[in-house]
Amino acid sequence: MPQQCQKIILIPHRFLHLLPIHALILNDGSYLLDSYEITYSPSCKLLQLIKNQQRPNFEKLFAIQNPTNNLSYTDLEVETISSYFDSAEILAKEKATKTAFNSYNDFSSINCLHFSCHGYFNINSPLESSLLLANSSLHKLGFNNRCKGVSGELSEMSNTETKTENLTLAEVFGLNLSQCRLVTLSACETGLTDFTDLSDEYISFPSSFIYAGSSNVVSNLWKVSDLSTAFLMIKFYQNLRQNFTVSVALNKAQIWLRDITKKELQEWIKNNQVPIDVTLRHDLKYQLRKLSDNDQPFKDPFYWAAFSAISQ
């Protein structure tokens, strides 16, 4: 790699879409994102579309928050992130219904669209891949991460069970996101694509939100931890407030989460006045109980490598 190179734009093909290439280990033991700004694009055509969609404003947020009411740390995530915007419209828990989402008539003025919920990718029928909203039949299964995990298992369910109260990938194409700078999909499997398709027009959540008008999309590849994702997202938005690009803000947040020690995490929570209630405080203490102060609880790529930025 040339020494003057600082940024890499990755346009994967087929099965490479399933890999967190930014987390590849280099000869010196570091990761690719330690040395370069890493960003992705589903195709060259979409990369050109992104470059033509300049969205400088970043004041107005619309968020979906924990619609199935079984993700403890998503409430913390959205509550904290919303404080960083001048204007924030939030559909939380039981209010985050399909009807409420469809009734919102101001998407064309939104600068940031944030989904903190369950999601899944349907490999047998990609356009039916969904972000789960309130009253979805799937929430009765009692997920405790941000997705069900196994796409094939979900694809065997009936259409009425998986589509009724969900936002499908097909429906995303109909959104008007003409002022949207960023769509953040803090939900599982939202970065997957139909890798069986031999064409260059891959069907995925990122590509659908780009076609809808957003200039940047953050998504992920697998079943992510609710706890680590909340911290990663909060740090990501803190970085954006420092005027970093989306890809740099995400890369820096991933490195921060990977490297932070238990003691540093506790100090960060205190210094940033992250609004952790008594219940979550006890839960966090329990999850970190076996670690020493210098241990890094989120060092494993499982916790940070799933997320990638689709941007210019």
C-alpha positions as a Markdown table, in Angstrom:
| # | Residue | x | y | z |
|---|---|---|---|---|
| 1 | Met | 0.0 | 0.0 | 0.0 |
| 2 | Pro | 1.5 | 3.4 | -0.9 |
| 3 | Gln | 2.7 | 5.3 | 2.1 |
| 4 | Gln | 0.8 | 8.4 | 1.2 |
| 5 | Cys | -2.5 | 6.5 | 1.1 |
| 6 | Gln | -4.8 | 7.5 | 4.0 |
| 7 | Lys | -8.2 | 6.3 | 2.8 |
| 8 | Ile | -9.5 | 3.1 | 1.3 |
| 9 | Ile | -12.8 | 2.7 | -0.4 |
| 10 | Leu | -13.9 | -0.9 | -0.6 |
| 11 | Ile | -16.4 | -2.2 | -3.2 |
| 12 | Pro | -16.7 | -5.9 | -2.3 |
| 13 | His | -18.1 | -8.6 | -4.6 |
| 14 | Arg | -20.4 | -11.4 | -3.7 |
| 15 | Phe | -19.2 | -13.2 | -0.5 |
| 16 | Leu | -16.8 | -10.4 | 0.3 |
| 17 | His | -19.8 | -8.4 | 1.4 |
| 18 | Leu | -20.0 | -10.7 | 4.4 |
| 19 | Leu | -16.6 | -9.9 | 5.7 |
| 20 | Pro | -15.5 | -7.0 | 7.9 |
| 21 | Ile | -12.5 | -6.2 | 5.7 |
| 22 | His | -11.6 | -3.2 | 7.9 |
| 23 | Ala | -10.8 | -5.7 | 10.7 |
| 24 | Leu | -8.2 | -7.7 | 8.7 |
| 25 | Ile | -5.0 | -8.2 | 10.7 |
| 26 | Leu | -1.8 | -6.8 | 9.1 |
| 27 | Asn | 1.7 | -8.2 | 9.4 |
| 28 | Asp | 2.5 | -6.1 | 12.4 |
| 29 | Gly | -0.6 | -7.4 | 14.3 |
| 30 | Ser | -2.6 | -4.2 | 13.9 |
| 31 | Tyr | -5.9 | -4.0 | 12.1 |
| 32 | Leu | -6.5 | -2.4 | 8.7 |
| 33 | Leu | -8.6 | 0.4 | 10.2 |
| 34 | Asp | -5.7 | 1.3 | 12.5 |
| 35 | Ser | -3.8 | 2.6 | 9.5 |
| 36 | Tyr | -6.4 | 3.8 | 7.1 |
| 37 | Glu | -9.8 | 5.4 | 6.9 |
| 38 | Ile | -12.1 | 2.6 | 5.7 |
| 39 | Thr | -15.3 | 3.1 | 3.9 |
| 40 | Tyr | -17.5 | 0.9 | 1.7 |
| 41 | Ser | -19.8 | 1.1 | -1.2 |
| 42 | Pro | -22.2 | -1.6 | -2.6 |
| 43 | Ser | -21.2 | -0.7 | -6.1 |
| 44 | Cys | -19.4 | 1.9 | -8.3 |
| 45 | Lys | -22.8 | 3.3 | -9.4 |
| 46 | Leu | -23.9 | 3.8 | -5.8 |
| 47 | Leu | -20.5 | 5.4 | -4.9 |
| 48 | Gln | -21.1 | 8.0 | -7.7 |
| 49 | Leu | -24.6 | 8.5 | -6.4 |
| 50 | Ile | -23.3 | 9.1 | -2.8 |
| 51 | Lys | -20.8 | 11.7 | -4.1 |
| 52 | Asn | -23.6 | 13.6 | -5.8 |
| 53 | Gln | -25.7 | 13.7 | -2.6 |
| 54 | Gln | -24.1 | 16.4 | -0.5 |
| 55 | Arg | -25.9 | 16.9 | 2.8 |
| 56 | Pro | -24.1 | 19.5 | 5.0 |
| 57 | Asn | -26.8 | 19.9 | 7.6 |
| 58 | Phe | -26.9 | 17.7 | 10.7 |
| 59 | Glu | -29.4 | 19.3 | 13.2 |
| 60 | Lys | -32.6 | 17.2 | 12.9 |
| 61 | Leu | -32.8 | 13.6 | 14.2 |
| 62 | Phe | -35.6 | 11.1 | 13.8 |
| 63 | Ala | -35.1 | 7.9 | 15.8 |
| 64 | Ile | -36.8 | 4.5 | 16.4 |
| 65 | Gln | -36.1 | 3.5 | 20.0 |
| 66 | Asn | -36.5 | -0.1 | 21.3 |
| 67 | Pro | -39.9 | -0.7 | 19.7 |
| 68 | Thr | -40.1 | -4.3 | 21.0 |
| 69 | Asn | -39.2 | -3.1 | 24.5 |
| 70 | Asn | -36.7 | -5.8 | 25.2 |
| 71 | Leu | -33.4 | -4.1 | 24.5 |
| 72 | Ser | -32.2 | -2.5 | 27.7 |
| 73 | Tyr | -29.3 | -0.4 | 26.4 |
| 74 | Thr | -31.1 | 1.0 | 23.3 |
| 75 | Asp | -33.0 | 3.4 | 25.5 |
| 76 | Leu | -29.7 | 4.7 | 27.0 |
| 77 | Glu | -28.3 | 4.9 | 23.4 |
| 78 | Val | -31.1 | 7.0 | 21.9 |
| 79 | Glu | -31.6 | 9.2 | 25.0 |
| 80 | Thr | -27.9 | 10.1 | 24.9 |
| 81 | Ile | -27.6 | 10.6 | 21.1 |
| 82 | Ser | -30.8 | 12.7 | 20.9 |
| 83 | Ser | -29.2 | 15.3 | 23.2 |
| 84 | Tyr | -26.6 | 16.0 | 20.5 |
| 85 | Phe | -29.2 | 17.4 | 18.1 |
| 86 | Asp | -31.0 | 20.7 | 18.0 |
| 87 | Ser | -34.2 | 18.9 | 17.1 |
| 88 | Ala | -35.1 | 15.2 | 17.8 |
| 89 | Glu | -38.3 | 13.3 | 17.0 |
| 90 | Ile | -38.3 | 9.9 | 18.7 |
| 91 | Leu | -40.8 | 7.0 | 18.4 |
| 92 | Ala | -40.1 | 5.0 | 21.5 |
| 93 | Lys | -41.2 | 1.5 | 22.5 |
| 94 | Glu | -44.9 | 0.9 | 22.0 |
| 95 | Lys | -45.3 | 4.2 | 20.1 |
| 96 | Ala | -42.9 | 3.0 | 17.4 |
| 97 | Thr | -45.6 | 1.4 | 15.3 |
| 98 | Lys | -45.8 | 0.9 | 11.6 |
| 99 | Thr | -48.8 | 3.3 | 11.5 |
| 100 | Ala | -46.8 | 6.0 | 13.4 |
| 101 | Phe | -43.8 | 5.6 | 11.1 |
| 102 | Asn | -45.9 | 5.9 | 8.0 |
| 103 | Ser | -47.8 | 8.8 | 9.4 |
| 104 | Tyr | -44.7 | 10.9 | 9.8 |
| 105 | Asn | -44.8 | 13.4 | 7.0 |
| 106 | Asp | -41.5 | 15.2 | 7.4 |
| 107 | Phe | -38.8 | 12.7 | 6.4 |
| 108 | Ser | -37.7 | 15.1 | 3.6 |
| 109 | Ser | -36.3 | 17.5 | 6.3 |
| 110 | Ile | -34.5 | 14.8 | 8.4 |
| 111 | Asn | -30.7 | 15.0 | 8.6 |
| 112 | Cys | -30.2 | 11.8 | 10.6 |
| 113 | Leu | -32.3 | 8.7 | 10.8 |
| 114 | His | -31.4 | 6.3 | 13.6 |
| 115 | Phe | -32.9 | 2.8 | 14.1 |
| 116 | Ser | -32.1 | 1.2 | 17.5 |
| 117 | Cys | -34.1 | -2.0 | 17.2 |
| 118 | His | -34.1 | -5.6 | 16.0 |
| 119 | Gly | -33.5 | -6.4 | 12.4 |
| 120 | Tyr | -32.9 | -9.4 | 10.1 |
| 121 | Phe | -31.9 | -10.1 | 6.5 |
| 122 | Asn | -34.0 | -12.6 | 4.5 |
| 123 | Ile | -31.6 | -14.3 | 2.1 |
| 124 | Asn | -34.4 | -16.1 | 0.3 |
| 125 | Ser | -36.3 | -12.9 | -0.3 |
| 126 | Pro | -34.1 | -9.8 | 0.3 |
| 127 | Leu | -36.8 | -7.2 | -0.3 |
| 128 | Glu | -38.7 | -8.7 | 2.7 |
| 129 | Ser | -35.8 | -8.1 | 5.0 |
| 130 | Ser | -37.1 | -6.0 | 7.9 |
| 131 | Leu | -36.5 | -3.6 | 10.7 |
| 132 | Leu | -38.9 | -4.7 | 13.5 |
| 133 | Leu | -41.3 | -2.1 | 14.8 |
| 134 | Ala | -43.8 | -2.2 | 17.8 |
| 135 | Asn | -46.5 | -4.9 | 17.7 |
| 136 | Ser | -44.4 | -7.1 | 15.5 |
| 137 | Ser | -45.2 | -10.8 | 16.1 |
| 138 | Leu | -41.5 | -11.6 | 16.2 |
| 139 | His | -40.9 | -9.7 | 19.4 |
| 140 | Lys | -42.8 | -12.4 | 21.3 |
| 141 | Leu | -39.8 | -14.7 | 20.8 |
| 142 | Gly | -38.0 | -12.6 | 23.4 |
| 143 | Phe | -34.8 | -11.5 | 21.6 |
| 144 | Asn | -32.1 | -10.2 | 24.0 |
| 145 | Asn | -29.7 | -9.0 | 21.2 |
| 146 | Arg | -30.5 | -6.7 | 18.3 |
| 147 | Cys | -31.5 | -9.5 | 16.0 |
| 148 | Lys | -32.8 | -13.0 | 15.8 |
| 149 | Gly | -29.5 | -14.0 | 14.3 |
| 150 | Val | -30.2 | -16.8 | 11.8 |
| 151 | Ser | -31.8 | -15.4 | 8.6 |
| 152 | Gly | -32.8 | -18.8 | 7.3 |
| 153 | Glu | -34.8 | -19.5 | 10.4 |
| 154 | Leu | -36.8 | -16.4 | 10.0 |
| 155 | Ser | -37.3 | -16.9 | 6.3 |
| 156 | Glu | -39.3 | -20.0 | 7.1 |
| 157 | Met | -42.0 | -18.0 | 8.9 |
| 158 | Ser | -45.1 | -16.8 | 7.1 |
| 159 | Asn | -45.2 | -13.5 | 5.5 |
| 160 | Thr | -47.8 | -12.2 | 7.9 |
| 161 | Glu | -45.4 | -12.9 | 10.8 |
| 162 | Thr | -42.5 | -11.1 | 9.4 |
| 163 | Lys | -44.0 | -8.2 | 7.5 |
| 164 | Thr | -47.1 | -6.9 | 9.2 |
| 165 | Glu | -45.6 | -4.4 | 11.6 |
| 166 | Asn | -42.1 | -4.2 | 10.2 |
| 167 | Leu | -40.4 | -1.7 | 7.9 |
| 168 | Thr | -39.2 | -3.8 | 4.9 |
| 169 | Leu | -36.3 | -3.2 | 2.7 |
| 170 | Ala | -38.6 | -2.8 | -0.2 |
| 171 | Glu | -40.5 | 0.0 | 1.6 |
| 172 | Val | -37.3 | 1.9 | 2.3 |
| 173 | Phe | -36.9 | 2.7 | -1.4 |
| 174 | Gly | -40.1 | 4.8 | -1.1 |
| 175 | Leu | -38.8 | 7.1 | 1.6 |
| 176 | Asn | -37.9 | 10.7 | 0.8 |
| 177 | Leu | -34.5 | 11.3 | 2.5 |
| 178 | Ser | -33.5 | 14.3 | 0.3 |
| 179 | Gln | -31.8 | 16.1 | 3.3 |
| 180 | Cys | -30.5 | 13.0 | 5.1 |
| 181 | Arg | -26.8 | 13.0 | 5.8 |
| 182 | Leu | -26.8 | 9.8 | 7.8 |
| 183 | Val | -28.9 | 6.7 | 8.4 |
| 184 | Thr | -27.6 | 4.6 | 11.3 |
| 185 | Leu | -28.9 | 1.0 | 11.5 |
| 186 | Ser | -28.1 | 0.0 | 15.0 |
| 187 | Ala | -29.8 | -3.3 | 14.4 |
| 188 | Cys | -28.5 | -6.8 | 13.4 |
| 189 | Glu | -27.8 | -8.1 | 9.9 |
| 190 | Thr | -28.5 | -4.7 | 8.3 |
| 191 | Gly | -25.2 | -4.8 | 6.4 |
| 192 | Leu | -25.9 | -8.1 | 4.7 |
| 193 | Thr | -26.6 | -8.4 | 1.0 |
| 194 | Asp | -27.9 | -10.9 | -1.5 |
| 195 | Phe | -24.5 | -12.4 | -2.2 |
| 196 | Thr | -26.1 | -15.0 | -4.5 |
| 197 | Asp | -26.9 | -12.3 | -7.1 |
| 198 | Leu | -24.2 | -12.2 | -9.8 |
| 199 | Ser | -25.1 | -8.6 | -10.9 |
| 200 | Asp | -23.4 | -5.5 | -9.6 |
| 201 | Glu | -26.7 | -4.1 | -8.2 |
| 202 | Tyr | -26.7 | -5.7 | -4.7 |
| 203 | Ile | -29.9 | -5.6 | -2.7 |
| 204 | Ser | -29.3 | -4.5 | 0.8 |
| 205 | Phe | -30.5 | -2.0 | 3.5 |
| 206 | Pro | -27.5 | 0.4 | 2.8 |
| 207 | Ser | -28.2 | 0.5 | -1.0 |
| 208 | Ser | -32.0 | 1.1 | -0.4 |
| 209 | Phe | -31.3 | 4.0 | 2.0 |
| 210 | Ile | -28.8 | 5.5 | -0.4 |
| 211 | Tyr | -31.3 | 5.3 | -3.2 |
| 212 | Ala | -33.8 | 6.9 | -0.9 |
| 213 | Gly | -31.5 | 9.9 | -0.6 |
| 214 | Ser | -29.1 | 9.5 | 2.3 |
| 215 | Ser | -25.5 | 10.3 | 1.7 |
| 216 | Asn | -24.1 | 7.9 | 4.4 |
| 217 | Val | -25.3 | 4.7 | 6.0 |
| 218 | Val | -23.9 | 2.8 | 9.0 |
| 219 | Ser | -24.9 | -0.9 | 9.2 |
| 220 | Asn | -23.7 | -4.2 | 10.6 |
| 221 | Leu | -23.1 | -7.8 | 9.6 |
| 222 | Trp | -24.0 | -10.0 | 12.6 |
| 223 | Lys | -25.8 | -10.4 | 15.9 |
| 224 | Val | -24.4 | -7.6 | 18.0 |
| 225 | Ser | -24.2 | -7.1 | 21.7 |
| 226 | Asp | -26.8 | -4.6 | 23.0 |
| 227 | Leu | -24.3 | -3.4 | 25.7 |
| 228 | Ser | -21.3 | -2.7 | 23.5 |
| 229 | Thr | -23.4 | -1.3 | 20.6 |
| 230 | Ala | -24.8 | 1.4 | 22.9 |
| 231 | Phe | -21.4 | 2.6 | 23.9 |
| 232 | Leu | -20.1 | 2.4 | 20.3 |
| 233 | Met | -23.0 | 4.4 | 19.0 |
| 234 | Ile | -22.7 | 7.1 | 21.7 |
| 235 | Lys | -19.0 | 7.5 | 20.9 |
| 236 | Phe | -19.6 | 7.5 | 17.2 |
| 237 | Tyr | -22.0 | 10.5 | 17.5 |
| 238 | Gln | -19.6 | 12.2 | 19.9 |
| 239 | Asn | -17.0 | 12.0 | 17.1 |
| 240 | Leu | -19.4 | 13.3 | 14.6 |
| 241 | Arg | -19.9 | 16.4 | 16.8 |
| 242 | Gln | -16.2 | 17.0 | 16.4 |
| 243 | Asn | -16.8 | 17.3 | 12.6 |
| 244 | Phe | -15.2 | 14.1 | 11.6 |
| 245 | Thr | -16.5 | 12.4 | 8.5 |
| 246 | Val | -18.9 | 9.5 | 9.0 |
| 247 | Ser | -16.3 | 6.9 | 8.2 |
| 248 | Val | -13.5 | 8.5 | 10.4 |
| 249 | Ala | -16.0 | 8.9 | 13.3 |
| 250 | Leu | -17.0 | 5.3 | 13.1 |
| 251 | Asn | -13.4 | 4.0 | 12.7 |
| 252 | Lys | -12.3 | 6.1 | 15.7 |
| 253 | Ala | -15.2 | 4.8 | 17.8 |
| 254 | Gln | -14.4 | 1.2 | 16.9 |
| 255 | Ile | -10.8 | 1.6 | 18.0 |
| 256 | Trp | -11.9 | 3.4 | 21.2 |
| 257 | Leu | -14.3 | 0.6 | 22.1 |
| 258 | Arg | -11.7 | -2.1 | 21.3 |
| 259 | Asp | -8.9 | -0.5 | 23.4 |
| 260 | Ile | -10.8 | 0.9 | 26.3 |
| 261 | Thr | -10.2 | -0.7 | 29.7 |
| 262 | Lys | -12.8 | -1.4 | 32.4 |
| 263 | Lys | -11.5 | 1.4 | 34.5 |
| 264 | Glu | -11.4 | 3.8 | 31.5 |
| 265 | Leu | -15.0 | 2.9 | 30.6 |
| 266 | Gln | -16.2 | 3.6 | 34.1 |
| 267 | Glu | -14.4 | 7.0 | 34.1 |
| 268 | Trp | -15.8 | 7.8 | 30.6 |
| 269 | Ile | -19.4 | 7.0 | 31.8 |
| 270 | Lys | -18.9 | 9.3 | 34.7 |
| 271 | Asn | -17.1 | 12.2 | 32.9 |
| 272 | Asn | -19.7 | 12.2 | 30.0 |
| 273 | Gln | -22.6 | 11.9 | 32.4 |
| 274 | Val | -24.0 | 9.0 | 30.4 |
| 275 | Pro | -27.5 | 8.6 | 31.9 |
| 276 | Ile | -27.3 | 5.0 | 33.2 |
| 277 | Asp | -30.1 | 4.2 | 35.6 |
| 278 | Val | -29.8 | 2.0 | 38.7 |
| 279 | Thr | -31.0 | -1.1 | 36.9 |
| 280 | Leu | -28.4 | -0.8 | 34.0 |
| 281 | Arg | -25.7 | 0.2 | 36.4 |
| 282 | His | -26.2 | -3.1 | 38.3 |
| 283 | Asp | -26.3 | -5.0 | 35.0 |
| 284 | Leu | -23.1 | -3.4 | 33.8 |
| 285 | Lys | -21.4 | -4.1 | 37.1 |
| 286 | Tyr | -22.5 | -7.7 | 36.9 |
| 287 | Gln | -21.2 | -8.1 | 33.3 |
| 288 | Leu | -17.8 | -6.7 | 34.1 |
| 289 | Arg | -17.5 | -8.3 | 37.5 |
| 290 | Lys | -14.8 | -10.8 | 36.5 |
| 291 | Leu | -12.5 | -8.3 | 34.8 |
| 292 | Ser | -9.6 | -6.4 | 36.3 |
| 293 | Asp | -9.4 | -2.6 | 35.9 |
| 294 | Asn | -6.9 | -3.0 | 33.1 |
| 295 | Asp | -8.8 | -5.7 | 31.1 |
| 296 | Gln | -10.4 | -4.6 | 27.8 |
| 297 | Pro | -14.0 | -5.9 | 27.9 |
| 298 | Phe | -14.6 | -5.2 | 24.2 |
| 299 | Lys | -11.3 | -6.2 | 22.7 |
| 300 | Asp | -12.7 | -9.1 | 20.6 |
| 301 | Pro | -13.7 | -8.0 | 17.1 |
| 302 | Phe | -17.1 | -9.5 | 17.8 |
| 303 | Tyr | -18.0 | -6.3 | 19.7 |
| 304 | Trp | -16.8 | -3.7 | 17.3 |
| 305 | Ala | -16.0 | -5.1 | 13.8 |
| 306 | Ala | -19.6 | -5.8 | 12.7 |
| 307 | Phe | -20.2 | -2.1 | 11.8 |
| 308 | Ser | -19.1 | -0.4 | 8.6 |
| 309 | Ala | -19.7 | 2.9 | 7.0 |
| 310 | Ile | -21.1 | 3.2 | 3.5 |
| 311 | Ser | -20.1 | 6.6 | 2.4 |
| 312 | Gln | -17.9 | 8.7 | 0.1 |
